[in-house]
Coordinates of C-alpha atoms in Angstrom, one line a residue:
Chain A
X898 CA 101.9 18.2 -34.2
X899 CA 100.2 19.9 -37.2
X900 CA 101.6 22.9 -39.1
X901 CA 101.0 26.3 -37.5
X902 CA 98.8 27.3 -40.4
X903 CA 96.6 24.3 -39.8
X904 CA 95.9 25.4 -36.2
X905 CA 95.1 28.9 -37.3
X906 CA 92.7 27.5 -40.0
X907 CA 91.0 25.4 -37.3
X908 CA 90.6 28.5 -35.2
X909 CA 89.4 30.6 -38.1
X910 CA 86.8 28.1 -39.0
X911 CA 85.5 27.8 -35.5
X912 CA 85.4 31.5 -35.0
X913 CA 83.4 32.0 -38.3
X914 CA 80.9 29.3 -37.2
X915 CA 79.9 31.2 -34.0
X916 CA 76.2 32.3 -34.4
X917 CA 74.6 34.9 -32.2
X918 CA 71.0 36.2 -31.8
X919 CA 69.7 38.8 -34.2
X920 CA 66.3 40.6 -34.3
X921 CA 65.8 43.3 -31.7
X922 CA 69.3 42.4 -30.4
X923 CA 71.0 43.0 -33.8
X924 CA 72.6 46.1 -32.5
X925 CA 74.2 44.2 -29.6
X926 CA 75.5 41.1 -31.5
X927 CA 76.2 42.3 -35.1
X928 CA 79.2 44.3 -33.8
X929 CA 80.5 41.2 -32.0
X930 CA 80.4 39.2 -35.2
X931 CA 81.9 42.1 -37.1
X932 CA 84.7 42.3 -34.6
X933 CA 85.4 38.6 -34.6
X934 CA 85.4 38.3 -38.4
X935 CA 88.1 40.9 -38.9
X936 CA 90.6 38.1 -39.6
X937 CA 94.1 38.7 -38.5
X938 CA 96.7 36.2 -37.5
X939 CA 94.5 34.4 -34.9
X940 CA 97.7 34.1 -32.9
X941 CA 96.2 33.6 -29.5
X942 CA 93.8 30.8 -30.4
X943 CA 96.5 29.2 -32.6
X944 CA 98.8 29.1 -29.6
X945 CA 96.1 27.7 -27.3
X946 CA 95.3 24.9 -29.8
X947 CA 99.0 24.1 -30.2
X948 CA 99.5 23.8 -26.5
X949 CA 96.5 21.5 -26.1
X950 CA 97.8 19.4 -29.0
X951 CA 101.3 19.3 -27.6
X952 CA 100.3 18.0 -24.2
X953 CA 97.2 16.0 -25.0
X954 CA 96.9 15.4 -28.8
X955 CA 93.5 17.1 -28.4
X956 CA 93.2 20.4 -30.3
X957 CA 89.5 19.7 -30.9
X958 CA 88.8 19.6 -27.2
X959 CA 90.3 23.1 -26.9
X960 CA 88.3 24.7 -29.8
X961 CA 85.8 26.6 -27.6
X962 CA 88.5 27.9 -25.3
X963 CA 90.4 29.0 -28.4
X964 CA 87.3 31.0 -29.6
X965 CA 87.0 32.4 -26.1
X966 CA 90.6 33.7 -26.0
X967 CA 90.0 35.4 -29.4
X968 CA 86.7 36.8 -28.2
X969 CA 88.5 38.3 -25.2
X970 CA 91.2 39.8 -27.5
X971 CA 88.6 41.3 -29.7
X972 CA 86.7 42.7 -26.7
X973 CA 89.9 44.6 -25.7
X974 CA 90.2 45.9 -29.3
X975 CA 86.6 47.2 -29.3
X976 CA 87.2 49.2 -26.1
X977 CA 90.8 50.2 -27.0
X978 CA 89.4 51.7 -30.3
X979 CA 86.9 53.8 -28.3
X980 CA 89.6 54.9 -25.8
X981 CA 92.1 55.8 -28.6
X982 CA 89.3 57.2 -30.8
X983 CA 90.5 55.0 -33.6
X984 CA 88.4 54.9 -36.8
X985 CA 90.3 52.2 -38.7
X986 CA 91.6 48.7 -37.9
X987 CA 92.9 46.1 -40.3
X988 CA 91.7 48.2 -43.2
X989 CA 88.1 48.4 -42.0
X990 CA 86.1 50.9 -40.0
X991 CA 86.2 50.1 -36.2
X992 CA 83.0 49.2 -34.4
X993 CA 83.3 52.6 -32.8
X994 CA 83.3 54.3 -36.2
X995 CA 80.9 52.0 -38.0
X996 CA 78.3 52.1 -35.2
X997 CA 79.1 54.4 -32.3
X998 CA 81.0 54.5 -29.0
X999 CA 78.1 53.3 -26.9
X1000 CA 77.6 50.3 -29.2
X1001 CA 81.3 49.5 -29.0
X1002 CA 81.2 49.7 -25.1
X1003 CA 78.1 47.5 -24.7
X1004 CA 79.1 45.0 -27.4
X1005 CA 82.5 44.8 -25.9
X1006 CA 81.1 44.1 -22.4
X1007 CA 79.0 41.4 -24.0
X1008 CA 82.1 39.9 -25.6
X1009 CA 83.9 39.6 -22.2
X1010 CA 81.0 37.6 -20.8
X1011 CA 80.7 35.5 -24.0
X1012 CA 84.4 34.8 -23.7
X1013 CA 84.0 33.6 -20.2
X1014 CA 81.2 31.4 -21.3
X1015 CA 83.3 29.9 -24.1
X1016 CA 86.1 29.4 -21.6
X1017 CA 83.8 27.4 -19.3
X1018 CA 83.3 24.7 -21.9
X1019 CA 86.1 22.6 -20.4
X1020 CA 85.9 19.6 -18.1
X1021 CA 84.8 20.2 -14.5
X1022 CA 88.2 18.9 -13.3
X1023 CA 90.0 21.9 -14.8
X1024 CA 87.3 24.6 -14.7
X1025 CA 88.8 26.5 -11.8
X1026 CA 92.4 26.6 -13.0
X1027 CA 91.3 27.5 -16.5
X1028 CA 89.1 30.4 -15.2
X1029 CA 91.7 31.5 -12.7
X1030 CA 94.2 31.8 -15.5
X1031 CA 91.7 33.5 -17.8
X1032 CA 90.7 36.1 -15.1
X1033 CA 94.2 36.9 -13.9
X1034 CA 95.5 37.4 -17.5
X1035 CA 92.5 39.7 -18.0
X1036 CA 93.4 41.8 -15.0
X1037 CA 97.0 42.1 -16.2
X1038 CA 95.7 43.3 -19.6
X1039 CA 93.7 46.1 -18.0
X1040 CA 96.7 47.0 -15.8
X1041 CA 98.9 47.1 -18.9
X1042 CA 96.4 49.3 -20.7
X1043 CA 96.3 51.6 -17.6
X1044 CA 100.1 51.9 -17.5
X1045 CA 100.1 52.6 -21.3
X1046 CA 97.6 55.3 -21.0
X1047 CA 99.6 56.8 -18.1
X1048 CA 102.8 56.8 -20.3
X1049 CA 101.2 59.1 -22.9
X1050 CA 101.8 62.2 -20.7
X1051 CA 105.2 61.1 -19.4
X1052 CA 108.7 61.4 -20.7
X1053 CA 110.4 59.6 -17.8
X1054 CA 109.2 56.1 -18.5
X1055 CA 112.0 53.6 -17.6
X1056 CA 112.7 50.5 -19.6
X1057 CA 111.6 48.3 -16.7
X1058 CA 108.2 50.2 -16.6
X1059 CA 107.9 49.7 -20.4
X1060 CA 108.5 45.9 -20.0
X1061 CA 106.0 45.8 -17.2
X1062 CA 103.4 47.5 -19.4
X1063 CA 103.9 45.1 -22.4
X1064 CA 103.9 42.1 -20.0
X1065 CA 100.3 43.2 -19.3
X1066 CA 99.2 44.4 -22.6
X1067 CA 100.7 41.7 -24.8
X1068 CA 102.4 39.0 -22.7
X1069 CA 99.7 38.1 -20.3
X1070 CA 97.2 37.1 -22.9
X1071 CA 99.7 35.0 -24.8
X1072 CA 100.8 33.4 -21.5
X1073 CA 97.2 32.7 -20.6
X1074 CA 96.5 31.2 -24.0
X1075 CA 99.4 28.8 -23.8
X1076 CA 98.6 27.9 -20.2
X1077 CA 94.9 27.3 -20.8
X1078 CA 95.8 25.1 -23.8
X1079 CA 98.2 23.1 -21.8
X1080 CA 95.7 22.6 -19.0
X1081 CA 93.1 21.4 -21.5
X1082 CA 95.8 19.0 -22.9
X1083 CA 96.3 17.6 -19.4
X1084 CA 99.6 19.2 -18.6
X1085 CA 100.8 19.1 -15.0
X1086 CA 100.5 22.4 -13.1
X1087 CA 104.2 22.9 -13.4
X1088 CA 104.3 22.4 -17.2
X1089 CA 101.2 24.7 -17.5
X1090 CA 103.1 27.4 -15.6
X1091 CA 106.1 27.0 -17.9
X1092 CA 103.9 27.3 -20.9
X1093 CA 102.6 30.6 -19.3
X1094 CA 106.2 31.8 -19.2
X1095 CA 106.7 30.7 -22.8
X1096 CA 103.7 32.8 -23.9
X1097 CA 104.7 35.7 -21.8
X1098 CA 108.3 35.8 -23.2
X1099 CA 107.0 35.3 -26.7
X1100 CA 104.6 38.2 -26.2
X1101 CA 107.4 40.5 -25.1
X1102 CA 109.6 39.5 -28.0
X1103 CA 106.7 40.0 -30.4
X1104 CA 105.9 43.4 -29.0
X1105 CA 109.4 44.7 -29.2
X1106 CA 109.6 43.4 -32.8
X1107 CA 106.3 45.1 -33.5
X1108 CA 107.7 48.4 -32.1
X1109 CA 110.8 48.0 -34.3
X1110 CA 108.7 47.3 -37.4
X1111 CA 106.5 50.4 -36.8
X1112 CA 109.6 52.5 -37.5
X1113 CA 111.9 50.3 -39.6
X1114 CA 109.6 47.8 -41.2
X1115 CA 108.3 47.4 -44.7
X1116 CA 104.9 49.1 -45.1
X1117 CA 103.7 46.3 -47.6
X1118 CA 104.4 43.4 -45.2
X1119 CA 103.8 45.2 -41.9
X1120 CA 100.2 46.1 -42.7
X1121 CA 100.2 49.5 -41.0
X1122 CA 101.7 52.8 -42.1
X1123 CA 105.3 53.1 -41.0
X1124 CA 106.1 55.8 -38.4
X1125 CA 102.7 55.9 -36.7
X1126 CA 104.2 55.4 -33.2
X1127 CA 106.7 58.3 -33.8
X1128 CA 104.0 60.6 -34.9
X1129 CA 101.9 59.8 -31.8
X1130 CA 105.0 60.2 -29.5
X1131 CA 104.2 56.6 -28.4
X1132 CA 106.4 55.3 -25.6
X1133 CA 107.6 52.3 -27.5
X1134 CA 110.7 50.2 -26.7
X1135 CA 112.7 52.3 -29.1
X1136 CA 111.6 55.6 -27.6
X1137 CA 111.9 54.4 -24.0
X1138 CA 115.4 53.0 -24.6
X1139 CA 116.6 56.1 -26.6
X1140 CA 115.3 58.5 -23.9
X1141 CA 116.8 56.5 -21.1
X1142 CA 120.4 56.7 -22.4
X1143 CA 120.5 60.3 -21.2
X1144 CA 123.2 61.5 -23.7
X1145 CA 123.0 64.4 -26.3
X1146 CA 121.1 62.1 -28.7
X1147 CA 118.4 61.6 -26.0
X1148 CA 118.2 65.4 -25.7
X1149 CA 117.9 65.8 -29.4
X1150 CA 115.1 63.2 -29.3
X1151 CA 113.3 65.1 -26.6
X1152 CA 113.3 68.2 -28.8
X1153 CA 112.1 66.2 -31.9
X1154 CA 109.1 65.0 -29.8
X1155 CA 107.7 68.5 -30.1
X1156 CA 107.8 68.5 -33.9
X1157 CA 104.5 68.3 -35.7
X1158 CA 103.5 64.9 -36.9
X1159 CA 104.5 64.1 -40.5
X1160 CA 107.2 62.5 -42.7
X1161 CA 109.7 65.0 -41.4
X1162 CA 109.3 64.0 -37.8
X1163 CA 109.5 60.3 -38.7
X1164 CA 112.7 60.9 -40.7
X1165 CA 114.4 62.9 -37.9
X1166 CA 113.5 60.5 -35.1
X1167 CA 114.4 57.4 -37.2
X1168 CA 117.8 59.0 -37.9
X1169 CA 118.4 59.6 -34.2
X1170 CA 117.4 56.0 -33.4
X1171 CA 119.9 54.8 -36.1
X1172 CA 122.7 57.0 -34.8
X1173 CA 122.1 55.6 -31.3
X1174 CA 122.2 52.0 -32.5
X1175 CA 118.6 51.4 -31.4
X1176 CA 117.8 48.9 -34.2
X1177 CA 120.5 46.6 -33.2
X1178 CA 119.5 46.8 -29.6
X1179 CA 115.9 46.0 -30.5
X1180 CA 117.0 42.9 -32.4
X1181 CA 119.2 41.8 -29.6
X1182 CA 116.3 42.1 -27.1
X1183 CA 113.9 40.2 -29.4
X1184 CA 116.5 37.5 -29.7
X1185 CA 117.0 37.4 -25.9
X1186 CA 113.3 37.1 -25.1
X1187 CA 112.9 34.5 -27.8
X1188 CA 115.6 32.5 -26.2
X1189 CA 113.8 32.8 -22.8
X1190 CA 110.6 31.6 -24.5
X1191 CA 112.4 28.6 -26.0
X1192 CA 114.0 27.8 -22.6
X1193 CA 110.6 27.8 -21.0
X1194 CA 109.3 25.1 -23.5
X1195 CA 112.5 23.1 -23.0
X1196 CA 111.9 23.1 -19.2
X1197 CA 108.6 21.2 -19.8
X1198 CA 108.2 17.5 -20.3
X1199 CA 107.5 18.0 -24.0
X1200 CA 109.4 16.0 -26.6
X1201 CA 111.5 17.2 -29.5
X1202 CA 108.6 17.4 -32.0
X1203 CA 106.6 19.7 -29.8
X1204 CA 109.6 21.8 -28.9
X1205 CA 110.3 22.2 -32.6
X1206 CA 106.7 23.3 -33.3
X1207 CA 107.0 26.1 -30.6
X1208 CA 110.4 27.1 -31.9
X1209 CA 108.9 27.6 -35.3
X1210 CA 106.1 29.7 -33.8
X1211 CA 108.7 32.0 -32.2
X1212 CA 110.5 32.2 -35.5
X1213 CA 107.4 33.1 -37.4
X1214 CA 106.3 35.8 -35.0
X1215 CA 109.7 37.5 -34.4
X1216 CA 111.3 36.8 -37.7
X1217 CA 109.5 39.6 -39.5
X1218 CA 112.3 42.1 -38.9
X1219 CA 115.0 39.9 -40.5
Chain B
X11 CA 66.6 35.0 9.6
X12 CA 68.1 38.4 10.5
X13 CA 66.5 41.7 9.8
X14 CA 66.9 43.1 6.3
X15 CA 69.0 46.0 7.6
X16 CA 71.4 43.5 9.2
X17 CA 72.0 41.8 5.8
X18 CA 72.6 45.1 4.1
X19 CA 75.0 46.2 6.9
X20 CA 76.9 42.9 6.5
X21 CA 77.2 43.7 2.7
X22 CA 78.2 47.3 3.3
X23 CA 80.9 46.3 5.7
X24 CA 82.3 43.7 3.4
X25 CA 82.2 46.0 0.4
X26 CA 84.1 48.7 2.4
X27 CA 86.8 46.3 3.4
X28 CA 87.7 45.4 -0.2
X29 CA 91.3 46.7 -0.8
X30 CA 92.8 47.1 -4.3
X31 CA 96.3 47.9 -5.6
X32 CA 97.5 51.5 -5.8
X33 CA 100.7 53.1 -6.9
X34 CA 101.1 53.2 -10.7
X35 CA 97.7 51.5 -10.9
X36 CA 95.9 54.1 -8.9
X37 CA 94.1 55.3 -12.0
X38 CA 92.7 51.9 -12.6
X39 CA 91.6 50.9 -9.1
X40 CA 90.7 54.2 -7.4
X41 CA 87.6 54.6 -9.6
X42 CA 86.6 51.0 -8.7
X43 CA 86.7 51.8 -5.0
X44 CA 85.0 55.2 -5.6
X45 CA 82.2 53.4 -7.5
X46 CA 81.8 50.7 -4.8
X47 CA 81.7 53.2 -2.0
X48 CA 78.8 55.2 -3.4
X49 CA 76.5 53.6 -0.9
X50 CA 72.9 53.0 -2.0
X51 CA 70.5 50.3 -0.8
X52 CA 72.9 47.4 -1.5
X53 CA 69.7 45.6 -2.6
X54 CA 71.5 42.9 -4.7
X55 CA 74.0 41.7 -2.1
X56 CA 71.3 41.9 0.6
X57 CA 69.1 39.6 -1.4
X58 CA 72.0 37.2 -2.1
X59 CA 72.8 37.0 1.6
X60 CA 69.2 36.5 2.6
X61 CA 68.8 33.6 0.1
X62 CA 72.0 32.0 1.4
X63 CA 70.8 32.4 5.0
X64 CA 67.3 31.1 4.1
X65 CA 68.5 27.9 2.6
X66 CA 71.7 27.2 4.5
X67 CA 71.9 29.5 7.6
X68 CA 75.2 30.6 6.1
X69 CA 75.2 34.3 5.1
X70 CA 78.9 34.5 5.9
X71 CA 79.7 31.8 3.3
X72 CA 78.1 34.1 0.7
X73 CA 79.8 37.3 1.5
X74 CA 82.3 37.2 -1.4
X75 CA 79.6 36.4 -3.9
X76 CA 77.5 39.3 -2.4
X77 CA 80.4 41.6 -3.0
X78 CA 80.7 40.2 -6.5
X79 CA 77.1 40.9 -7.4
X80 CA 77.4 44.5 -6.2
X81 CA 80.7 44.8 -8.1
X82 CA 78.9 43.7 -11.3
X83 CA 76.1 46.2 -10.6
X84 CA 78.5 49.0 -10.2
X85 CA 80.4 48.0 -13.4
X86 CA 77.1 48.5 -15.3
X87 CA 76.6 51.9 -13.6
X88 CA 80.1 53.1 -14.6
X89 CA 79.5 52.1 -18.3
X90 CA 75.9 53.3 -18.3
X91 CA 77.0 56.7 -17.1
X92 CA 79.5 56.9 -20.0
X93 CA 76.7 55.8 -22.5
X94 CA 74.2 58.3 -21.0
X95 CA 76.8 61.0 -20.6
X96 CA 75.6 61.4 -16.9
X97 CA 77.6 63.6 -14.6
X98 CA 75.9 62.9 -11.3
X99 CA 74.8 59.8 -9.5
X100 CA 73.7 59.5 -5.9
X101 CA 74.7 63.2 -5.3
X102 CA 78.3 62.7 -6.4
X103 CA 80.1 63.2 -9.7
X104 CA 80.1 59.9 -11.7
X105 CA 83.5 58.3 -12.5
X106 CA 83.1 59.5 -16.1
X107 CA 82.8 63.1 -14.8
X108 CA 85.4 62.9 -12.0
X109 CA 88.0 61.1 -14.1
X110 CA 87.1 60.7 -17.8
X111 CA 85.2 58.3 -20.1
X112 CA 88.3 56.2 -20.8
X113 CA 88.9 55.7 -17.1
X114 CA 85.3 54.7 -16.6
X115 CA 85.4 52.2 -19.5
X116 CA 88.7 50.5 -18.4
X117 CA 87.9 50.5 -14.6
X118 CA 84.4 49.2 -15.5
X119 CA 86.0 46.3 -17.5
X120 CA 88.2 45.6 -14.5
X121 CA 85.2 45.5 -12.2
X122 CA 83.5 42.8 -14.4
X123 CA 86.5 40.6 -14.1
X124 CA 86.9 41.3 -10.4
X125 CA 83.2 40.5 -10.0
X126 CA 83.8 37.1 -11.6
X127 CA 86.8 36.5 -9.4
X128 CA 84.7 37.2 -6.3
X129 CA 81.9 35.0 -7.6
X130 CA 84.4 32.1 -7.9
X131 CA 85.0 32.1 -4.2
X132 CA 82.5 29.3 -3.7
X133 CA 82.9 25.6 -3.2
X134 CA 84.0 23.6 -6.3
X135 CA 80.7 21.6 -6.1
X136 CA 78.7 24.7 -7.1
X137 CA 81.3 26.6 -9.1
X138 CA 79.7 25.8 -12.5
X139 CA 76.0 26.5 -11.6
X140 CA 77.0 29.8 -9.8
X141 CA 79.0 31.0 -12.8
X142 CA 76.5 29.9 -15.3
X143 CA 73.9 31.9 -13.4
X144 CA 76.2 34.9 -13.1
X145 CA 77.1 34.9 -16.8
X146 CA 73.6 34.4 -18.1
X147 CA 72.2 37.2 -16.0
X148 CA 75.0 39.4 -17.3
X149 CA 74.1 38.7 -20.9
X150 CA 70.5 39.5 -20.0
X151 CA 71.5 42.8 -18.5
X152 CA 73.4 43.8 -21.7
X153 CA 70.5 42.7 -23.8
X154 CA 68.1 44.8 -21.7
X155 CA 70.4 47.8 -22.0
X156 CA 70.5 47.3 -25.8
X157 CA 66.7 47.2 -26.0
X158 CA 66.5 50.3 -23.7
X159 CA 68.9 52.2 -26.0
X160 CA 66.8 51.2 -29.0
X161 CA 63.6 52.4 -27.4
X162 CA 65.0 56.0 -27.2
X163 CA 64.2 56.6 -30.9
X164 CA 61.0 54.7 -31.0
X165 CA 57.4 55.6 -30.1
X166 CA 55.9 52.2 -30.9
X167 CA 57.3 50.3 -27.9
X168 CA 54.7 47.7 -26.8
X169 CA 54.1 46.9 -23.1
X170 CA 55.5 43.4 -23.8
X171 CA 58.7 44.9 -25.2
X172 CA 58.9 47.2 -22.2
X173 CA 58.6 44.2 -19.8
X174 CA 61.2 42.3 -21.8
X175 CA 63.6 45.2 -21.4
X176 CA 63.2 45.6 -17.6
X177 CA 63.4 41.8 -17.2
X178 CA 66.9 42.2 -18.6
X179 CA 67.9 45.6 -17.1
X180 CA 66.6 45.1 -13.6
X181 CA 65.0 41.6 -13.2
X182 CA 67.9 39.4 -14.3
X183 CA 70.4 40.7 -11.8
X184 CA 68.0 40.4 -8.9
X185 CA 67.0 36.9 -10.1
X186 CA 70.7 36.0 -10.4
X187 CA 71.4 37.3 -6.9
X188 CA 68.6 35.3 -5.3
X189 CA 69.6 32.1 -7.2
X190 CA 73.3 32.4 -6.5
X191 CA 72.5 32.9 -2.8
X192 CA 70.2 29.9 -2.8
X193 CA 72.9 27.8 -4.5
X194 CA 75.5 28.8 -1.9
X195 CA 72.9 27.9 0.8
X196 CA 72.6 24.5 -0.6
X197 CA 69.2 24.8 -2.2
X198 CA 68.1 22.2 -4.7
X199 CA 68.3 23.1 -8.4
X200 CA 64.5 23.5 -8.4
X201 CA 64.4 25.8 -5.4
X202 CA 67.3 27.8 -6.8
X203 CA 65.2 28.3 -10.0
X204 CA 62.2 29.4 -8.0
X205 CA 64.4 31.9 -6.2
X206 CA 65.5 33.2 -9.6
X207 CA 61.8 33.7 -10.5
X208 CA 61.3 35.5 -7.1
X209 CA 64.1 37.9 -7.9
X210 CA 62.9 38.4 -11.4
X211 CA 59.3 39.3 -10.4
X212 CA 60.6 41.4 -7.6
X213 CA 62.8 43.3 -10.1
X214 CA 59.9 44.0 -12.4
X215 CA 57.7 45.2 -9.5
X216 CA 60.5 47.4 -8.3
X217 CA 61.2 48.9 -11.7
X218 CA 57.5 49.8 -12.4
X219 CA 57.3 51.3 -8.9
X220 CA 60.5 53.3 -9.7
X221 CA 58.9 54.5 -12.9
X222 CA 55.8 55.6 -11.0
X223 CA 57.9 57.4 -8.4
X224 CA 59.9 59.3 -11.0
X225 CA 56.7 61.1 -11.9
X226 CA 54.4 60.8 -8.9
X227 CA 56.9 60.3 -6.0
X228 CA 58.1 62.6 -3.3
X229 CA 61.4 64.3 -4.2
X230 CA 62.6 64.1 -0.6
X231 CA 62.2 60.4 -0.2
X232 CA 62.8 59.3 -3.8
X233 CA 66.3 60.8 -4.0
X234 CA 66.1 62.0 -7.6
X235 CA 64.4 65.0 -9.1
X236 CA 60.8 64.3 -10.0
X237 CA 59.9 64.3 -13.7
X238 CA 63.3 63.3 -15.1
X239 CA 61.9 60.5 -17.2
X240 CA 59.2 62.8 -18.7
X241 CA 61.8 65.4 -19.6
X242 CA 63.9 62.7 -21.3
X243 CA 60.9 61.2 -23.1
X244 CA 62.0 57.9 -21.5
X245 CA 59.9 54.9 -22.4
X246 CA 58.9 54.0 -18.9
X247 CA 56.0 51.8 -17.9
X248 CA 53.8 54.9 -17.7
X249 CA 54.7 56.2 -21.1
X250 CA 54.5 52.8 -22.8
X251 CA 51.1 52.0 -21.3
X252 CA 49.7 55.5 -22.0
X253 CA 50.9 55.5 -25.7
X254 CA 49.6 51.9 -26.2
X255 CA 46.0 52.8 -25.3
X256 CA 45.6 54.5 -28.7
X257 CA 42.8 56.9 -27.7
X258 CA 42.7 60.8 -27.9
X259 CA 44.8 61.0 -24.7
X260 CA 47.5 58.9 -26.3
X261 CA 47.5 61.4 -29.2
X262 CA 47.7 64.3 -26.8
X263 CA 50.7 62.6 -25.1
X264 CA 52.4 62.1 -28.5
X265 CA 52.1 65.9 -29.0
X266 CA 53.3 66.6 -25.5
X267 CA 56.5 64.6 -26.2
X268 CA 57.6 67.4 -28.5
X269 CA 57.4 70.0 -25.8
X270 CA 60.8 71.3 -24.5
X271 CA 61.9 69.8 -21.2
X272 CA 60.9 71.7 -18.1
X273 CA 58.3 72.0 -15.4
X274 CA 55.5 72.7 -17.9
X275 CA 56.1 69.5 -19.8
X276 CA 56.2 67.5 -16.5
X277 CA 52.9 69.1 -15.5
X278 CA 51.1 68.4 -18.9
X279 CA 52.3 64.8 -19.1
X280 CA 51.5 64.0 -15.5
X281 CA 48.0 65.4 -16.0
X282 CA 47.5 63.2 -19.1
X283 CA 48.7 60.2 -17.1
X284 CA 46.2 61.0 -14.3
X285 CA 43.3 61.5 -16.7
X286 CA 44.1 58.1 -18.2
X287 CA 44.2 56.4 -14.8
X288 CA 47.8 55.4 -15.2
X289 CA 48.8 55.7 -11.5
X290 CA 46.2 53.1 -10.5
X291 CA 47.3 50.8 -13.3
X292 CA 50.9 51.1 -12.1
X293 CA 50.0 50.2 -8.6
X294 CA 47.9 47.3 -9.8
X295 CA 50.9 46.0 -11.9
X296 CA 53.3 46.4 -8.9
X297 CA 50.9 44.5 -6.8
X298 CA 50.5 41.8 -9.4
X299 CA 54.3 41.2 -9.9
X300 CA 54.8 41.4 -6.1
X301 CA 52.2 38.5 -5.8
X302 CA 54.1 36.5 -8.4
X303 CA 57.3 37.1 -6.5
X304 CA 55.7 35.8 -3.3
X305 CA 54.2 32.9 -5.0
X306 CA 57.7 31.9 -6.3
X307 CA 59.0 31.8 -2.7
X308 CA 55.9 29.9 -1.5
X309 CA 56.7 27.2 -4.2
X310 CA 60.1 26.5 -2.6
X311 CA 60.7 24.2 0.4
X312 CA 61.3 27.2 2.7
X313 CA 59.4 27.5 5.9
X314 CA 57.2 30.3 7.2
X315 CA 59.9 32.4 8.8
X316 CA 61.9 32.6 5.6
X317 CA 58.8 33.3 3.5
X318 CA 58.0 36.1 5.8
X319 CA 61.4 37.6 5.5
X320 CA 61.1 37.7 1.7
X321 CA 57.6 39.1 2.0
X322 CA 59.0 42.0 4.0
X323 CA 61.7 42.5 1.4
X324 CA 59.0 42.8 -1.3
X325 CA 57.1 45.2 0.9
X326 CA 60.1 47.4 1.6
X327 CA 61.0 47.6 -2.1
X328 CA 57.6 48.2 -3.6
X329 CA 55.9 50.0 -0.7
X330 CA 57.5 53.3 -1.4
X331 CA 54.5 54.5 -3.5
X332 CA 52.0 53.9 -0.8

């Protein structure tokens, strides 16, 4: 196995070498390239390449699929930014802001088909299972986004419903990336399914950690302004957990939700979370899902070196709050 | 071969029997069902079923792919209605109007993946060529839509550029439907490509005929208000042809484009078209592309009965202006 950073560099280079038509079609494809070149951790293609290497010592064979999974992820970002009316992402204007909503919709649609085409660059023998995995994770992502949009107007979201939502929005794509990489590496159907579980559990751990950092993280290392979720009354793990307790603190939180957005609201809500012990609960949940992710890898036929590589990946992704 | 109406009834019944999840996901899937149950001619699945029957006497084997091609078509309608800010389609509120733009975007995305899943219900032996055809027609549709959006702000669109645009927006999907049906029916690669050409030429003929009817059709049988394209300064075949002549009539037309929308504008522009002989030119073009479509079918290994069925389809689709 290579170092994690070496897989992400491989992915980054392949993504940057994608060339698309220009000319009269500049308006369709320039936003695709712009979206793809936003950088970021390249987590999904990195995981896909790692899984292919772990099972088949063939990260190179998986490079198109790695680009495909990142293309899919960026398609969802283009459309999410239209739906959320977001103007900035990773320090740059979104496609929706730099061009317009119609361009973001149409270029996003194009990215979904381009992603499928990239995903199809696998051997005939695994074409169907790879595409079945790709399509079913896509459906789960849309379902997760639908649940998330529905949560905006609700205050009765249960923890189970929250977990169901992030399984779709975050877990399914990581699960799909790990499973597709495993399939390309020649893993058995059982091992590929376990790798799906690995990605899914990793995704849940990662999302809860991300929710934690949005309130209690360090603005310099987190990369986003702290308190954004609180100001948007977002149904995060923290909020859902705190509201579900049903004690006087939950009542206080419900009142705080009506405060206007601003540093005051962030301070009040953070304080309630701290009083309720939410930060420690978050960390325990992140640890629990990380353990489940590791257990899934251990249930495969992979050896110690590969297990260790995936353990490091979990650590890298969920260790930010420590 | 069956009658054309029998294929469309088969398609209609299969489309109406598609069941999707509800519950918490009602907001995601109800618009999909709503979009799919809008009725219409079911032209694309009908063509797909006809091609499968022509080559393999197996329309039933193609029923999932037929639903898939209609699902794809309806996905583009959901997104087009957001992009055009259209509130009505086929006498009903659009998804964008009945729910909202975000719902139309997300349910549309879901339809594209559902369409791919339906398309995958073919034998392994033709999975790759079927999906390659499906994906490449999808890309052409997006490219056509991109060109069409670019035309809105231009008055120098050439006839070649117009044809390129409708090849994407209308031709590619009909070409894809015919080719996929042929592949499912067991056609050779060469015959399948000829059927793509058939669908493509039929699509161009159909679109020019549709452009003609939007100005010179009968409101009762056309199903849309007459003159909509003129009032929207749409770069139709008629407009593109008339502007490209470059004589005094073209100059008069350019001035008329600045008139406010309304019956007066429709009357003035129609009169200019008539003076320039545009209606006859339209009919000649429709006839020319219809001949090309028929020639493509004749170049296949199909017998007389099948050729005759496709000739009737051309006649049905382009005979509306006679």
